[in-house]
């Protein structure tokens, strides 16, 4: 389980239990258990620099907080539920953003985390490409390798920019000035 998944699960559990405690009393966890859930949630969110500092540490603290904050009496259930939604919604939004960021980074990477096989086109005869290792997405160009445009430069965290691609292309053209245009719409 990734840290994002752990944080998401702890946040859902904490919100569900606190909402049940603050509304219908249908909570499942004991006071010391919710304290551990909240503590674990703060810890894992800290790894992502996502702030989470509720003004309580357990059910008893939450009860004291809602009494002091005027969330008792008529409309108290709604006020407490609304408060908890406001407390957890930024957490879920931040976790969704982290997860999307991780998916974007990993979507182009192989098993070992390295980007592999950025092949744009052939500038001559069609190459013969063979999948050598499917698990690690390793290929071998067996025929016409000299005409195969394979991006072979390391990538940083931002990925491949158009400027980097153009610079690389210029080093691959016979004139070195980029006058030969790459085939942009064909990926082998």
PDB file of C-alpha atoms in Angstrom:
ATOM      1  CA  UNK A   1       0.000   0.000   0.000  1.00  0.00           C
ATOM      2  CA  UNK A   2       1.363   3.412  -0.898  1.00  0.00           C
ATOM      3  CA  UNK A   3       1.503   6.318   1.547  1.00  0.00           C
ATOM      4  CA  UNK A   4      -1.247   8.049  -0.448  1.00  0.00           C
ATOM      5  CA  UNK A   5      -3.515   5.005  -0.134  1.00  0.00           C
ATOM      6  CA  UNK A   6      -2.755   4.709   3.586  1.00  0.00           C
ATOM      7  CA  UNK A   7      -3.484   8.388   4.176  1.00  0.00           C
ATOM      8  CA  UNK A   8      -6.700   8.191   2.168  1.00  0.00           C
ATOM      9  CA  UNK A   9      -7.901   5.153   4.125  1.00  0.00           C
ATOM     10  CA  UNK A  10      -7.034   6.706   7.494  1.00  0.00           C
ATOM     11  CA  UNK A  11      -8.730   9.978   6.535  1.00  0.00           C
ATOM     12  CA  UNK A  12     -11.911   8.178   5.454  1.00  0.00           C
ATOM     13  CA  UNK A  13     -11.927   6.116   8.657  1.00  0.00           C
ATOM     14  CA  UNK A  14     -11.348   9.160  10.856  1.00  0.00           C
ATOM     15  CA  UNK A  15     -14.040  11.222   9.111  1.00  0.00           C
ATOM     16  CA  UNK A  16     -16.562   8.374   9.248  1.00  0.00           C
ATOM     17  CA  UNK A  17     -15.921   7.648  12.935  1.00  0.00           C
ATOM     18  CA  UNK A  18     -15.931  11.305  14.008  1.00  0.00           C
ATOM     19  CA  UNK A  19     -19.118  11.951  12.030  1.00  0.00           C
ATOM     20  CA  UNK A  20     -20.800   8.925  13.614  1.00  0.00           C
ATOM     21  CA  UNK A  21     -19.673  10.051  17.084  1.00  0.00           C
ATOM     22  CA  UNK A  22     -20.870  13.598  16.467  1.00  0.00           C
ATOM     23  CA  UNK A  23     -24.227  12.698  14.976  1.00  0.00           C
ATOM     24  CA  UNK A  24     -25.869   9.327  15.551  1.00  0.00           C
ATOM     25  CA  UNK A  25     -23.431   7.675  17.940  1.00  0.00           C
ATOM     26  CA  UNK A  26     -22.814   4.748  15.580  1.00  0.00           C
ATOM     27  CA  UNK A  27     -19.048   4.823  15.919  1.00  0.00           C
ATOM     28  CA  UNK A  28     -17.082   1.569  15.931  1.00  0.00           C
ATOM     29  CA  UNK A  29     -13.710   2.626  17.325  1.00  0.00           C
ATOM     30  CA  UNK A  30     -12.914   3.293  20.980  1.00  0.00           C
ATOM     31  CA  UNK A  31     -11.437   6.588  22.184  1.00  0.00           C
ATOM     32  CA  UNK A  32      -7.845   5.289  22.218  1.00  0.00           C
ATOM     33  CA  UNK A  33      -8.307   3.771  18.753  1.00  0.00           C
ATOM     34  CA  UNK A  34      -9.478   7.005  17.130  1.00  0.00           C
ATOM     35  CA  UNK A  35      -6.520   8.720  18.819  1.00  0.00           C
ATOM     36  CA  UNK A  36      -4.192   6.266  17.039  1.00  0.00           C
ATOM     37  CA  UNK A  37      -5.979   6.789  13.710  1.00  0.00           C
ATOM     38  CA  UNK A  38      -5.666  10.579  13.986  1.00  0.00           C
ATOM     39  CA  UNK A  39      -2.039  10.326  15.047  1.00  0.00           C
ATOM     40  CA  UNK A  40      -1.222   7.988  12.146  1.00  0.00           C
ATOM     41  CA  UNK A  41      -3.074  10.256   9.725  1.00  0.00           C
ATOM     42  CA  UNK A  42      -1.102  13.317  10.867  1.00  0.00           C
ATOM     43  CA  UNK A  43       2.128  11.329  10.445  1.00  0.00           C
ATOM     44  CA  UNK A  44       1.481  10.066   6.938  1.00  0.00           C
ATOM     45  CA  UNK A  45       0.117  13.442   5.782  1.00  0.00           C
ATOM     46  CA  UNK A  46       3.289  15.038   7.132  1.00  0.00           C
ATOM     47  CA  UNK A  47       5.282  13.037   4.565  1.00  0.00           C
ATOM     48  CA  UNK A  48       3.447  14.979   1.876  1.00  0.00           C
ATOM     49  CA  UNK A  49       3.519  18.325   3.715  1.00  0.00           C
ATOM     50  CA  UNK A  50      -0.276  18.252   3.929  1.00  0.00           C
ATOM     51  CA  UNK A  51      -1.356  20.139   7.042  1.00  0.00           C
ATOM     52  CA  UNK A  52      -3.800  18.407   9.364  1.00  0.00           C
ATOM     53  CA  UNK A  53      -4.053  19.724  12.897  1.00  0.00           C
ATOM     54  CA  UNK A  54      -7.569  19.347  14.283  1.00  0.00           C
ATOM     55  CA  UNK A  55      -8.084  20.985  17.688  1.00  0.00           C
ATOM     56  CA  UNK A  56      -8.661  17.573  19.327  1.00  0.00           C
ATOM     57  CA  UNK A  57      -6.897  14.226  19.623  1.00  0.00           C
ATOM     58  CA  UNK A  58      -9.760  11.800  20.335  1.00  0.00           C
ATOM     59  CA  UNK A  59     -13.555  11.544  20.729  1.00  0.00           C
ATOM     60  CA  UNK A  60     -13.508  13.242  24.122  1.00  0.00           C
ATOM     61  CA  UNK A  61     -11.491  16.122  22.720  1.00  0.00           C
ATOM     62  CA  UNK A  62     -13.857  16.411  19.760  1.00  0.00           C
ATOM     63  CA  UNK A  63     -16.842  16.537  22.126  1.00  0.00           C
ATOM     64  CA  UNK A  64     -15.194  19.306  24.162  1.00  0.00           C
ATOM     65  CA  UNK A  65     -14.333  21.200  20.984  1.00  0.00           C
ATOM     66  CA  UNK A  66     -17.838  21.125  19.552  1.00  0.00           C
ATOM     67  CA  UNK A  67     -19.305  22.268  22.897  1.00  0.00           C
ATOM     68  CA  UNK A  68     -16.900  25.250  23.036  1.00  0.00           C
ATOM     69  CA  UNK A  69     -17.457  26.056  19.348  1.00  0.00           C
ATOM     70  CA  UNK A  70     -21.255  26.228  19.700  1.00  0.00           C
ATOM     71  CA  UNK A  71     -22.036  23.088  17.706  1.00  0.00           C
ATOM     72  CA  UNK A  72     -24.502  21.730  20.283  1.00  0.00           C
ATOM     73  CA  UNK A  73     -28.278  21.951  20.587  1.00  0.00           C
ATOM     74  CA  UNK A  74     -30.574  22.648  17.657  1.00  0.00           C
ATOM     75  CA  UNK A  75     -28.708  22.200  14.383  1.00  0.00           C
ATOM     76  CA  UNK A  76     -25.733  20.659  16.183  1.00  0.00           C
ATOM     77  CA  UNK A  77     -25.617  17.527  14.045  1.00  0.00           C
ATOM     78  CA  UNK A  78     -25.485  19.563  10.854  1.00  0.00           C
ATOM     79  CA  UNK A  79     -22.896  21.938  12.300  1.00  0.00           C
ATOM     80  CA  UNK A  80     -20.640  19.068  13.384  1.00  0.00           C
ATOM     81  CA  UNK A  81     -21.035  17.236  10.079  1.00  0.00           C
ATOM     82  CA  UNK A  82     -20.299  20.440   8.155  1.00  0.00           C
ATOM     83  CA  UNK A  83     -17.259  21.125  10.333  1.00  0.00           C
ATOM     84  CA  UNK A  84     -15.847  17.651   9.671  1.00  0.00           C
ATOM     85  CA  UNK A  85     -16.470  17.969   5.935  1.00  0.00           C
ATOM     86  CA  UNK A  86     -14.541  21.250   5.976  1.00  0.00           C
ATOM     87  CA  UNK A  87     -11.755  19.663   8.023  1.00  0.00           C
ATOM     88  CA  UNK A  88     -11.282  16.640   5.753  1.00  0.00           C
ATOM     89  CA  UNK A  89     -12.102  18.012   2.297  1.00  0.00           C
ATOM     90  CA  UNK A  90      -8.733  19.811   1.875  1.00  0.00           C
ATOM     91  CA  UNK A  91      -6.998  16.575   2.918  1.00  0.00           C
ATOM     92  CA  UNK A  92      -8.821  14.539   0.272  1.00  0.00           C
ATOM     93  CA  UNK A  93      -8.186  17.208  -2.371  1.00  0.00           C
ATOM     94  CA  UNK A  94      -4.455  17.296  -1.570  1.00  0.00           C
ATOM     95  CA  UNK A  95      -4.247  13.487  -1.607  1.00  0.00           C
ATOM     96  CA  UNK A  96      -6.028  13.364  -4.967  1.00  0.00           C
ATOM     97  CA  UNK A  97      -3.474  15.849  -6.332  1.00  0.00           C
ATOM     98  CA  UNK A  98      -0.568  13.764  -4.977  1.00  0.00           C
ATOM     99  CA  UNK A  99      -2.043  10.601  -6.454  1.00  0.00           C
ATOM    100  CA  UNK A 100      -2.558  12.274  -9.849  1.00  0.00           C
ATOM    101  CA  UNK A 101       1.043  13.498  -9.738  1.00  0.00           C
ATOM    102  CA  UNK A 102       2.321  10.000  -8.960  1.00  0.00           C
ATOM    103  CA  UNK A 103       0.232   8.483 -11.748  1.00  0.00           C
ATOM    104  CA  UNK A 104       1.580  11.050 -14.239  1.00  0.00           C
ATOM    105  CA  UNK A 105       5.160  10.265 -13.204  1.00  0.00           C
ATOM    106  CA  UNK A 106       4.691   6.507 -13.299  1.00  0.00           C
ATOM    107  CA  UNK A 107       2.613   6.312 -16.468  1.00  0.00           C
ATOM    108  CA  UNK A 108       5.692   6.674 -18.656  1.00  0.00           C
ATOM    109  CA  UNK A 109       8.078   4.720 -16.460  1.00  0.00           C
ATOM    110  CA  UNK A 110       8.955   1.058 -16.456  1.00  0.00           C
ATOM    111  CA  UNK A 111       9.063  -1.347 -13.543  1.00  0.00           C
ATOM    112  CA  UNK A 112      12.367   0.044 -12.264  1.00  0.00           C
ATOM    113  CA  UNK A 113      11.148   3.660 -12.483  1.00  0.00           C
ATOM    114  CA  UNK A 114      13.087   4.626 -15.580  1.00  0.00           C
ATOM    115  CA  UNK A 115      11.407   5.996 -18.694  1.00  0.00           C
ATOM    116  CA  UNK A 116      11.902   3.594 -21.541  1.00  0.00           C
ATOM    117  CA  UNK A 117      11.425   3.387 -25.269  1.00  0.00           C
ATOM    118  CA  UNK A 118      10.776   6.879 -26.488  1.00  0.00           C
ATOM    119  CA  UNK A 119      10.871   6.050 -30.197  1.00  0.00           C
ATOM    120  CA  UNK A 120       9.548   8.721 -32.509  1.00  0.00           C
ATOM    121  CA  UNK A 121       9.943   7.545 -36.082  1.00  0.00           C
ATOM    122  CA  UNK A 122      12.129   6.042 -38.732  1.00  0.00           C
ATOM    123  CA  UNK A 123      14.008   8.370 -41.063  1.00  0.00           C
ATOM    124  CA  UNK A 124      14.596   5.517 -43.507  1.00  0.00           C
ATOM    125  CA  UNK A 125      13.610   1.865 -43.784  1.00  0.00           C
ATOM    126  CA  UNK A 126      11.190   0.577 -41.215  1.00  0.00           C
ATOM    127  CA  UNK A 127      13.066  -0.884 -38.215  1.00  0.00           C
ATOM    128  CA  UNK A 128      12.433  -4.324 -36.784  1.00  0.00           C
ATOM    129  CA  UNK A 129      11.783  -3.925 -33.063  1.00  0.00           C
ATOM    130  CA  UNK A 130      11.603  -6.937 -30.758  1.00  0.00           C
ATOM    131  CA  UNK A 131      10.344  -7.006 -27.182  1.00  0.00           C
ATOM    132  CA  UNK A 132      13.173  -8.657 -25.245  1.00  0.00           C
ATOM    133  CA  UNK A 133      11.760  -8.387 -21.693  1.00  0.00           C
ATOM    134  CA  UNK A 134       8.033  -7.670 -21.363  1.00  0.00           C
ATOM    135  CA  UNK A 135       8.159  -7.265 -17.576  1.00  0.00           C
ATOM    136  CA  UNK A 136      10.730  -4.466 -17.744  1.00  0.00           C
ATOM    137  CA  UNK A 137       9.644  -3.154 -21.161  1.00  0.00           C
ATOM    138  CA  UNK A 138      13.058  -3.722 -22.732  1.00  0.00           C
ATOM    139  CA  UNK A 139      13.286  -3.716 -26.508  1.00  0.00           C
ATOM    140  CA  UNK A 140      15.932  -4.335 -29.120  1.00  0.00           C
ATOM    141  CA  UNK A 141      16.076  -2.835 -32.586  1.00  0.00           C
ATOM    142  CA  UNK A 142      17.220  -5.786 -34.693  1.00  0.00           C
ATOM    143  CA  UNK A 143      17.152  -4.285 -38.171  1.00  0.00           C
ATOM    144  CA  UNK A 144      17.580  -0.748 -39.567  1.00  0.00           C
ATOM    145  CA  UNK A 145      18.629   0.660 -36.183  1.00  0.00           C
ATOM    146  CA  UNK A 146      20.553   3.460 -37.911  1.00  0.00           C
ATOM    147  CA  UNK A 147      17.317   4.957 -39.230  1.00  0.00           C
ATOM    148  CA  UNK A 148      15.369   4.698 -35.970  1.00  0.00           C
ATOM    149  CA  UNK A 149      14.875   7.889 -33.969  1.00  0.00           C
ATOM    150  CA  UNK A 150      15.249   6.831 -30.342  1.00  0.00           C
ATOM    151  CA  UNK A 151      15.451   9.537 -27.680  1.00  0.00           C
ATOM    152  CA  UNK A 152      18.454   8.492 -25.603  1.00  0.00           C
ATOM    153  CA  UNK A 153      18.977  11.356 -23.172  1.00  0.00           C
ATOM    154  CA  UNK A 154      18.214  11.220 -19.428  1.00  0.00           C
ATOM    155  CA  UNK A 155      15.025  12.909 -18.287  1.00  0.00           C
ATOM    156  CA  UNK A 156      14.545  15.014 -15.184  1.00  0.00           C
ATOM    157  CA  UNK A 157      11.440  15.167 -12.969  1.00  0.00           C
ATOM    158  CA  UNK A 158       9.618  17.470 -15.411  1.00  0.00           C
ATOM    159  CA  UNK A 159       9.778  14.857 -18.177  1.00  0.00           C
ATOM    160  CA  UNK A 160      10.609  15.687 -21.787  1.00  0.00           C
ATOM    161  CA  UNK A 161      10.099  19.275 -22.904  1.00  0.00           C
ATOM    162  CA  UNK A 162       9.693  20.457 -26.472  1.00  0.00           C
ATOM    163  CA  UNK A 163      12.941  22.447 -26.158  1.00  0.00           C
ATOM    164  CA  UNK A 164      14.861  19.338 -25.084  1.00  0.00           C
ATOM    165  CA  UNK A 165      13.373  17.361 -27.956  1.00  0.00           C
ATOM    166  CA  UNK A 166      14.288  20.045 -30.522  1.00  0.00           C
ATOM    167  CA  UNK A 167      17.821  20.284 -29.120  1.00  0.00           C
ATOM    168  CA  UNK A 168      18.211  16.519 -29.343  1.00  0.00           C
ATOM    169  CA  UNK A 169      16.808  16.484 -32.880  1.00  0.00           C
ATOM    170  CA  UNK A 170      19.346  19.061 -33.981  1.00  0.00           C
ATOM    171  CA  UNK A 171      22.161  16.773 -32.847  1.00  0.00           C
ATOM    172  CA  UNK A 172      20.651  13.939 -34.924  1.00  0.00           C
ATOM    173  CA  UNK A 173      20.348  15.785 -38.275  1.00  0.00           C
ATOM    174  CA  UNK A 174      23.212  15.637 -40.768  1.00  0.00           C
ATOM    175  CA  UNK A 175      23.516  19.443 -40.866  1.00  0.00           C
ATOM    176  CA  UNK A 176      23.134  19.845 -37.101  1.00  0.00           C
ATOM    177  CA  UNK A 177      20.716  22.706 -37.701  1.00  0.00           C
ATOM    178  CA  UNK A 178      17.415  20.865 -37.521  1.00  0.00           C
ATOM    179  CA  UNK A 179      16.528  21.385 -41.198  1.00  0.00           C
ATOM    180  CA  UNK A 180      15.260  17.811 -41.533  1.00  0.00           C
ATOM    181  CA  UNK A 181      11.909  17.606 -39.789  1.00  0.00           C
ATOM    182  CA  UNK A 182      10.975  14.599 -37.602  1.00  0.00           C
ATOM    183  CA  UNK A 183       7.855  12.584 -38.261  1.00  0.00           C
ATOM    184  CA  UNK A 184       5.817  13.749 -35.228  1.00  0.00           C
ATOM    185  CA  UNK A 185       2.661  11.699 -35.491  1.00  0.00           C
ATOM    186  CA  UNK A 186       4.144   8.229 -35.733  1.00  0.00           C
ATOM    187  CA  UNK A 187       5.287   6.381 -32.630  1.00  0.00           C
ATOM    188  CA  UNK A 188       6.799   2.958 -33.112  1.00  0.00           C
TER     189      UNK A 188
END
